[in-house]
Short mmCIF file of C-alpha atoms (C1' of nucleotides) in Angstrom, two decimals:
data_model
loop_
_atom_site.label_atom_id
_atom_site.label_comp_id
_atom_site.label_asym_id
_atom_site.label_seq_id
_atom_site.Cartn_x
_atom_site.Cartn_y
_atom_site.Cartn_z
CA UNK U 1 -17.84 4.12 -9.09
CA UNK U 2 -19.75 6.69 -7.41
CA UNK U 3 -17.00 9.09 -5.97
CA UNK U 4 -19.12 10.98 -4.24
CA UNK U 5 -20.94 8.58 -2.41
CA UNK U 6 -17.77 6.53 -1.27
CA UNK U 7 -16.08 9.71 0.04
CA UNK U 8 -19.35 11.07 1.19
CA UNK U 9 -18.65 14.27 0.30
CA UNK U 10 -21.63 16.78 -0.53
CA UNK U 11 -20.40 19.28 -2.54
CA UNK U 12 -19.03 17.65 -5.98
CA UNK U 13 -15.72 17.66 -6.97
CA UNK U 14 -13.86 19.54 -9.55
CA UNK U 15 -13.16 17.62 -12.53
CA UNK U 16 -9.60 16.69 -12.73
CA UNK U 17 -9.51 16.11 -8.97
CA UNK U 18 -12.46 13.79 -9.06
CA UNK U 19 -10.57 12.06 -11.81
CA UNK U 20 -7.52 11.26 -9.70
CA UNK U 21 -9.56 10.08 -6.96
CA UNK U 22 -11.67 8.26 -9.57
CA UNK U 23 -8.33 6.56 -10.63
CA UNK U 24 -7.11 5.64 -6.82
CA UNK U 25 -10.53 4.43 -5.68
CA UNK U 26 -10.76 1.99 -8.80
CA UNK U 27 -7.18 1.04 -8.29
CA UNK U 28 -8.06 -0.32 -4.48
CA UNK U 29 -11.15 -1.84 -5.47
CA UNK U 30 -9.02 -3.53 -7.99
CA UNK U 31 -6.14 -4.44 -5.21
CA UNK U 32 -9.28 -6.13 -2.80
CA UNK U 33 -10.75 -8.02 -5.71
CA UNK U 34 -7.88 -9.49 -6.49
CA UNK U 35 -6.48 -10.55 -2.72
CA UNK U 36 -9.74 -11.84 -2.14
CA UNK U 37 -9.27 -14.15 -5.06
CA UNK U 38 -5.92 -14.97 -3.78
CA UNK U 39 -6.48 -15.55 -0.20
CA UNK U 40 -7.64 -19.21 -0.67
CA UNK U 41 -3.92 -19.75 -1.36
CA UNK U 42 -2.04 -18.10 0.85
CA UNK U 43 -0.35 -15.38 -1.25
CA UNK U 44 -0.60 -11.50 -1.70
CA UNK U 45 -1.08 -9.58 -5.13
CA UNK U 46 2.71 -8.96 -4.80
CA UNK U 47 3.96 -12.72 -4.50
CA UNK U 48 1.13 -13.73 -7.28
CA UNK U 49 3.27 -11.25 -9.47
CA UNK U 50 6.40 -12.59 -9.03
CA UNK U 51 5.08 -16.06 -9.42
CA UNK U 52 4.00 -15.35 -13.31
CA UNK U 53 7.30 -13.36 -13.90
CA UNK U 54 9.00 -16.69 -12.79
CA UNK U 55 6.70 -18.60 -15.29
CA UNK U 56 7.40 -16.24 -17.64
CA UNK U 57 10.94 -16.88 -17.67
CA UNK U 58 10.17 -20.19 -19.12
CA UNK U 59 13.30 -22.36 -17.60
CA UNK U 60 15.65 -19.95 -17.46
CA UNK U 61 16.05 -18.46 -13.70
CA UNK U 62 15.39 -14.95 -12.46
CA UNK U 63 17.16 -12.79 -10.48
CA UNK U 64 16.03 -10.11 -7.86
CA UNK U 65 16.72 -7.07 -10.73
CA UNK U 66 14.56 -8.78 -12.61
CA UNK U 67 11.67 -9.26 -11.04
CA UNK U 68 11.52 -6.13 -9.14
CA UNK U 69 12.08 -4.61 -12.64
CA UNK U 70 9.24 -6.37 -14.26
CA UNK U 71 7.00 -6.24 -10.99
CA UNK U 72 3.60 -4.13 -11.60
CA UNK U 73 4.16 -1.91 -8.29
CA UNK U 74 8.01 -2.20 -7.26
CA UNK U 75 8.64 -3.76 -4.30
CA UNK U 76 11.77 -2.09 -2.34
CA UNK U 77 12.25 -4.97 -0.97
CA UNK U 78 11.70 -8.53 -3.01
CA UNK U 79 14.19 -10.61 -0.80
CA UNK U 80 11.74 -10.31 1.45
CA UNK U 81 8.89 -11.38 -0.76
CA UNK U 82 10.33 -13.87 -2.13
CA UNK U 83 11.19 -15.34 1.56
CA UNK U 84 7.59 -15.83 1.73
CA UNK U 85 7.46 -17.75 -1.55
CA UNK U 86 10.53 -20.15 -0.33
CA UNK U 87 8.75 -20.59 2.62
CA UNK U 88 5.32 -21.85 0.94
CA UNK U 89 7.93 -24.10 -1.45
CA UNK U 90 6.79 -22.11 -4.72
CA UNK U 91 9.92 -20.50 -5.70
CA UNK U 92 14.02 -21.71 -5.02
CA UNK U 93 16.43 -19.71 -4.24
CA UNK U 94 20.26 -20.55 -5.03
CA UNK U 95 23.23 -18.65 -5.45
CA UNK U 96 24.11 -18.32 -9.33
CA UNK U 97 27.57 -20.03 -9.55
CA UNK U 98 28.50 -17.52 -12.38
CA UNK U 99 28.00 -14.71 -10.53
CA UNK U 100 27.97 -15.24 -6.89
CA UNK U 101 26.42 -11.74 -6.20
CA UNK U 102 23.26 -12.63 -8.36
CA UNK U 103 20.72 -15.44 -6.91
CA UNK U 104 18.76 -17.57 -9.56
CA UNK U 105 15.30 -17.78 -8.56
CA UNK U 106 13.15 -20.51 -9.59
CA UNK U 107 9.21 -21.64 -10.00
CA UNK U 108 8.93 -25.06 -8.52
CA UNK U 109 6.93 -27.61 -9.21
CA UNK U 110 4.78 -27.16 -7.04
CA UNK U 111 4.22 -23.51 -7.41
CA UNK U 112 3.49 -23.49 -10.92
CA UNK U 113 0.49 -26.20 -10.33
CA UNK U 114 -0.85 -23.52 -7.60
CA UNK U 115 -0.28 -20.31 -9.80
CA UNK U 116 -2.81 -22.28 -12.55
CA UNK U 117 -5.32 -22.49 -9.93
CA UNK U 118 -4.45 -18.75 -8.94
CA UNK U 119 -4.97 -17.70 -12.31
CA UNK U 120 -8.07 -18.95 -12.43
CA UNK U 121 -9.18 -17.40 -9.16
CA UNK U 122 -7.43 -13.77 -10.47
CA UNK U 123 -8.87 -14.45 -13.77
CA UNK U 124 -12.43 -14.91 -13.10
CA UNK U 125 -13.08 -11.81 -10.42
CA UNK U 126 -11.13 -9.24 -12.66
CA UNK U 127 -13.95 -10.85 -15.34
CA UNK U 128 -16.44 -10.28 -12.87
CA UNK U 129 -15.50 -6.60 -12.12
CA UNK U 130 -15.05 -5.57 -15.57
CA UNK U 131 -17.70 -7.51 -16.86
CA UNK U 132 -19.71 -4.09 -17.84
CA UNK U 133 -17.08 -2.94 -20.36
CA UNK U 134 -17.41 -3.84 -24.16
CA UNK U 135 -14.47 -4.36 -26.30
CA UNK U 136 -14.92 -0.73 -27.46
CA UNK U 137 -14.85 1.09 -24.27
CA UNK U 138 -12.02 -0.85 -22.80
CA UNK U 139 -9.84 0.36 -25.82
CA UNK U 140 -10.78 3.84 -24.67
CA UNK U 141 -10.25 3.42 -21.10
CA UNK U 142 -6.46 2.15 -22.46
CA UNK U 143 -6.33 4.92 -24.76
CA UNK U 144 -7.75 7.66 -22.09
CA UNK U 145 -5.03 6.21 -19.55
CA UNK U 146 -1.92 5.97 -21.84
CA UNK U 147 -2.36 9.97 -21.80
CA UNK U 148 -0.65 9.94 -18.15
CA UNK U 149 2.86 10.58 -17.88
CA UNK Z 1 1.16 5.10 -20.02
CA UNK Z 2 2.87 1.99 -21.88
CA UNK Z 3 2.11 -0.78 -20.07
CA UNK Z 4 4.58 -3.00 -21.80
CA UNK Z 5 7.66 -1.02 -21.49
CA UNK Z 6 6.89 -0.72 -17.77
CA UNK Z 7 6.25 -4.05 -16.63
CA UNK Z 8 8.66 -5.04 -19.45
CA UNK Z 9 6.56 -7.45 -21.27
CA UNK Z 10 7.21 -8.53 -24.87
CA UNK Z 11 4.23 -10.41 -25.94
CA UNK Z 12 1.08 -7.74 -25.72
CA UNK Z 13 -1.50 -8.07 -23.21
CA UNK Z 14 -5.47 -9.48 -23.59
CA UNK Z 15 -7.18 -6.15 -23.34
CA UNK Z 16 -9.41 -6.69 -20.17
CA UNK Z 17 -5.74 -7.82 -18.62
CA UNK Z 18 -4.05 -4.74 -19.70
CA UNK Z 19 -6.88 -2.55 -18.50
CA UNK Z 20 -6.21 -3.60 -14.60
CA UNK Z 21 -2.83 -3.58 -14.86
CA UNK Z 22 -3.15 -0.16 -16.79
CA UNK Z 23 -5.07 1.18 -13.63
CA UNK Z 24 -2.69 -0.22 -10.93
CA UNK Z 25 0.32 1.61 -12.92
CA UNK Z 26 -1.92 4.24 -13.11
CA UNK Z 27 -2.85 4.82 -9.77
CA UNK Z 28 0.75 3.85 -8.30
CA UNK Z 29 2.16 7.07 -10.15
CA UNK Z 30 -0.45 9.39 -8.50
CA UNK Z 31 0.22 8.12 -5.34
CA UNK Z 32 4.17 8.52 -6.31
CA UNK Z 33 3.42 12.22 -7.75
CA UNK Z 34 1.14 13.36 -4.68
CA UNK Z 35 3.87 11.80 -1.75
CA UNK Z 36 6.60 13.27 -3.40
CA UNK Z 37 4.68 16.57 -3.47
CA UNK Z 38 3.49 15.87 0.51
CA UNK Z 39 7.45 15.36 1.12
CA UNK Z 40 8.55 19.03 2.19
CA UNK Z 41 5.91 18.82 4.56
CA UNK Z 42 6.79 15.65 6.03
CA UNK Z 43 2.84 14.13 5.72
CA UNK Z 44 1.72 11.15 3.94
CA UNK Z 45 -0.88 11.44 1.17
CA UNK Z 46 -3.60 9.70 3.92
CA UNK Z 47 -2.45 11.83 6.45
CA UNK Z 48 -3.21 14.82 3.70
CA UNK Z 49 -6.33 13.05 3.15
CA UNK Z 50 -7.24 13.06 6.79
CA UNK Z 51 -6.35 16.38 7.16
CA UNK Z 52 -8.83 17.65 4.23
CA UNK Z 53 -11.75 15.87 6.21
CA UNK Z 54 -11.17 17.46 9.27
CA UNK Z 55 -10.93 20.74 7.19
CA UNK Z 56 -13.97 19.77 6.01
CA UNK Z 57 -15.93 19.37 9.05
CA UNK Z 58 -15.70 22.95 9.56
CA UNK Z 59 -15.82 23.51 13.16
CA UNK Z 60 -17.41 20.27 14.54
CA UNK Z 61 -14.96 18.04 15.36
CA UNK Z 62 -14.73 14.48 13.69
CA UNK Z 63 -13.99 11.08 15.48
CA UNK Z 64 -12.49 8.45 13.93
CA UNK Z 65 -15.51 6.68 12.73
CA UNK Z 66 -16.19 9.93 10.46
CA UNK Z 67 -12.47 9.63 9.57
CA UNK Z 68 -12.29 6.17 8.12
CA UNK Z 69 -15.94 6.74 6.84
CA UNK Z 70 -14.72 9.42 4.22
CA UNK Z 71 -11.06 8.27 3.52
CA UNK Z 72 -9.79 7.60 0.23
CA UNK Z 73 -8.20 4.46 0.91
CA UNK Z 74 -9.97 2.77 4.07
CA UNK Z 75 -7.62 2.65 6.63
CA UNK Z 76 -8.04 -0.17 9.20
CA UNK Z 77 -5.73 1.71 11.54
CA UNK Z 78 -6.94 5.44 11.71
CA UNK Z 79 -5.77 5.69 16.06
CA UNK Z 80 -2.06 5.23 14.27
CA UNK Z 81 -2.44 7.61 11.91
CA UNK Z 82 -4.26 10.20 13.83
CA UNK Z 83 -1.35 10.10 16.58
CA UNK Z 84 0.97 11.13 13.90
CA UNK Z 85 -0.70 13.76 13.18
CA UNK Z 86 -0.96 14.67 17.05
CA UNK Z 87 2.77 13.97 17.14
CA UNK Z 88 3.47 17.03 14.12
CA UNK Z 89 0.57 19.60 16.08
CA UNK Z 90 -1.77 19.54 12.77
CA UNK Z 91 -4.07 17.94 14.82
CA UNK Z 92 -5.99 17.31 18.31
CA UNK Z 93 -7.66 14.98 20.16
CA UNK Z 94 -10.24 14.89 23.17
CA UNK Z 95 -12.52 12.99 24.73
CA UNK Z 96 -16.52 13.70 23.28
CA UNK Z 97 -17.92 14.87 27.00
CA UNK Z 98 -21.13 13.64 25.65
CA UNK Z 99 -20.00 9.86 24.75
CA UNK Z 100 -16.73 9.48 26.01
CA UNK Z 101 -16.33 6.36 23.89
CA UNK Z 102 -16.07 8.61 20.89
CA UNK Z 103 -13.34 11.32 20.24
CA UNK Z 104 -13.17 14.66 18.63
CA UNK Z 105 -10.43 15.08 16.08
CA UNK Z 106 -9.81 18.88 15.11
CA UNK Z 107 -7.44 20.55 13.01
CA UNK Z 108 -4.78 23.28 14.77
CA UNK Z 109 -4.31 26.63 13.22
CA UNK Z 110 -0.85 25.25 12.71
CA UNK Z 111 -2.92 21.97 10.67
CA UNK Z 112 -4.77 24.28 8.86
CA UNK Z 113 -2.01 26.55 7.84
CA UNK Z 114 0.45 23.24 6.68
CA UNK Z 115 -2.79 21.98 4.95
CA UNK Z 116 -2.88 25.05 2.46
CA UNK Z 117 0.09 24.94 1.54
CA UNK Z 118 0.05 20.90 0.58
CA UNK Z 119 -2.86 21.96 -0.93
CA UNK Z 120 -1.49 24.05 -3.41
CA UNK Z 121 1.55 21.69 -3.90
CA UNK Z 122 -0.76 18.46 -4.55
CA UNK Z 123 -2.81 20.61 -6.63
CA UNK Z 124 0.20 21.52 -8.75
CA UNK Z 125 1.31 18.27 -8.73
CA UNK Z 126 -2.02 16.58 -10.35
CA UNK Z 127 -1.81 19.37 -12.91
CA UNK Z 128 1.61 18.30 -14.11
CA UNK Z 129 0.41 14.86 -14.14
CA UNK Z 130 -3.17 15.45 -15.65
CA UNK Z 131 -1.97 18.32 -17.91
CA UNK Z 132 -2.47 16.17 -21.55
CA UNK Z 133 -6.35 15.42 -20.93
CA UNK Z 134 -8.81 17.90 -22.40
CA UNK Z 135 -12.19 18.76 -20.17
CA UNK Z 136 -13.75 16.38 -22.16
CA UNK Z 137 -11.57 13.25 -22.28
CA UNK Z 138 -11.65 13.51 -18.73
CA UNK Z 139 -15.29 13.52 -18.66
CA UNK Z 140 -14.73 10.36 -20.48
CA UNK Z 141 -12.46 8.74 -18.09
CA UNK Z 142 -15.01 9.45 -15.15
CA UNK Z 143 -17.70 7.77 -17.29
CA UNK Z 144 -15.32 5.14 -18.02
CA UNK Z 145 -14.70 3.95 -13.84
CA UNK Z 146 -18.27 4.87 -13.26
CA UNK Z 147 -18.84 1.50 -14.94
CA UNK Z 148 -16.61 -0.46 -12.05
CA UNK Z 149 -18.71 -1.94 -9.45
"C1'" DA O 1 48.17 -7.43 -6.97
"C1'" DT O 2 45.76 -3.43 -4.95
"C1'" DC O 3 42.44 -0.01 -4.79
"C1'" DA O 4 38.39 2.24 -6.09
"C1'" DT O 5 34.14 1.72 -8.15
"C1'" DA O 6 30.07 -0.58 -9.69
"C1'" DT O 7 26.81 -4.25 -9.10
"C1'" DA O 8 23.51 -7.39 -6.59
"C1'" DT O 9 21.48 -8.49 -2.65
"C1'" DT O 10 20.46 -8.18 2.25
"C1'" DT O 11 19.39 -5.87 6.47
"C1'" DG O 12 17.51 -2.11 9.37
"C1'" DT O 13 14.13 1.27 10.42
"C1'" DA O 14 9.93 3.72 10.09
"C1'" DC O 15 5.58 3.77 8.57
"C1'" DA O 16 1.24 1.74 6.27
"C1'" DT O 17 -2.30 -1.87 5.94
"C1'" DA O 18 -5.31 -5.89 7.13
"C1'" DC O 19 -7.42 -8.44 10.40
"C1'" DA O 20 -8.56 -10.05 14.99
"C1'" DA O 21 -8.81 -9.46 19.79
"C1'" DA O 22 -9.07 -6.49 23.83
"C1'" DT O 23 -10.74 -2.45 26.31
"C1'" DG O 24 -13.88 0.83 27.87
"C1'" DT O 25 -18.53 2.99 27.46
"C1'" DT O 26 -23.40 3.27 26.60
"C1'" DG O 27 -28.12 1.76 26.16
"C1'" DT O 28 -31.63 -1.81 26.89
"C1'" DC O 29 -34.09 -5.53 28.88
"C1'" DT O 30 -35.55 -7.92 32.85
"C1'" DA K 1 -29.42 -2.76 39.86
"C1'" DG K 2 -27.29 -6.54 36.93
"C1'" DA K 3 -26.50 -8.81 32.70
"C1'" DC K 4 -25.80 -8.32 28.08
"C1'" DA K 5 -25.41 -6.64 23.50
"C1'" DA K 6 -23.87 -2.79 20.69
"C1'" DC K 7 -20.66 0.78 19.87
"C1'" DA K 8 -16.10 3.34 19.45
"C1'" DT K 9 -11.59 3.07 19.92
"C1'" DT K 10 -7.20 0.91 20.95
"C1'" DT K 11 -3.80 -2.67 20.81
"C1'" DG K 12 -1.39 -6.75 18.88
"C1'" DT K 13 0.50 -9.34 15.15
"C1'" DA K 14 1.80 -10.20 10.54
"C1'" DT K 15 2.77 -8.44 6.30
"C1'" DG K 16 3.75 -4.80 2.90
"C1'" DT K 17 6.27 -0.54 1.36
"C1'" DA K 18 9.88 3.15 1.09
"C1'" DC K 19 14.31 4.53 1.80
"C1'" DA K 20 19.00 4.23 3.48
"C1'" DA K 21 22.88 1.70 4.97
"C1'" DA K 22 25.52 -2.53 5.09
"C1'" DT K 23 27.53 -6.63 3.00
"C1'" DA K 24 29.53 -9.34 -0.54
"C1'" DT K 25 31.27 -9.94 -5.09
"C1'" DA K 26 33.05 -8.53 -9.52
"C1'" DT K 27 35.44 -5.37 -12.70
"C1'" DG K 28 38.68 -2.01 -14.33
"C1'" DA K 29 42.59 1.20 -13.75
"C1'" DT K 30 47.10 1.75 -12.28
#
DNA sequence: ATCATATATTTGTACATACAAATGTTGTCT
DNA sequence: AGACAACATTTGTATGTACAAATATATGAT
């Protein structure tokens, strides 16, 4: 992306600086891509998140620990977003009878039909916006970024 | 940073999916690193970045079009944000005499005096997080996002 | 059994973000 | 001048995010 020109700042940038903002930039772009692909069904980049955590719990349920655990950008608050999955009928909430502190939350049905449509969607515009990179230089880009602590 | 440890994976990720993810992670912990370093000084990191702009502008004043022009991370509410930083006296705002539908945005003395010290705490900040990558890898990593459209 | 502590979730508050609609101002066309 | 489109900002609503406090349940020590 051309930092310079998005910012519209004259006078370029010293390096490392231009790399963070390089990094944040990127990082939105990334963010609107992928809502845009979402918005057909009704879901932000969080819920879609939580939605393949559920699948990948296979049958067994997860609880809130879990998913905000395993969520790319922690949500301080996934009661909340799950309320908005319960609400569109792609997750179920229920109290886990072993543990009555924990809640068991569940894909249904219903939501795991609409997630393989949403992975689709998601799919095919992160294709699109990474579609310069060869094999090569995305094992670099890994590499360069696995440097940040 | 590992990717799989974070978002507590076990099965590895395709490499194009790894990437994004590898760039939201990415990005989340500069925006962690920077707000924690804005903290002291009460600011948010687009409140910083709003500062810097008017900074920036030198003496002419900016109005909000400017503002939202040459942020970071577009904000669709910059009236909000400004009056916050009216609310703290980094900032001020009058009517443009000329076209009073506009407004002129200025930093205070008081702005400009906060601003260098965030400045040198942000800057700090980066370093810490940035301090692994040679000149040249992050060369590399700028040539790397240059590639995102 | 009772109390303190730890665990898991929910709720409250403030702020940030996205999008649409409303307001006020200016310039243009007739 | 009056009507109208374009411009610049503000306001409203819904959702998202961060952090702290509140609630409910379970566990361990005595």
């Amino acid at each position: 992306m051309d930092v310079e020109k998005i910012i519209r700042t004259s006078s370029p940038l010293p390096l490392r600086q231009r790399s963070v903002i390089h990094l944040v930039l990127v990082s939105n772009r990334i963010g609107e891509v992928v809502s845009q692909a979402l918005k057909p069904y009704g879901v932000s980049s969080q819920q879609f998140n939580v939605l393949r955590i559920l699948r990948g719990q296979k049958d067994s349920p997860a609880n809130l620990n879990t998913l905000s655990e395993r969520m790319v950008s922690r949500m301080s608050n996934t009661t909340r977003l799950v309320d908005k999955l319960l609400e569109k009928g792609y997750a179920s909430r229920t109290v886990c009878p072993s543990n009555r502190r924990k809640v068991e939350i569940r894909l249904t049905e219903e939501g795991a039909e609409a997630l393989r449509e949403m992975d689709r969607a998601v799919n095919d515009a992160e294709a699109r916006l990474m579609e310069q990179y060869t094999p090569t230089q995305l094992e670099q880009l890994n590499a360069l970024l696995d440097l940040i602590h």
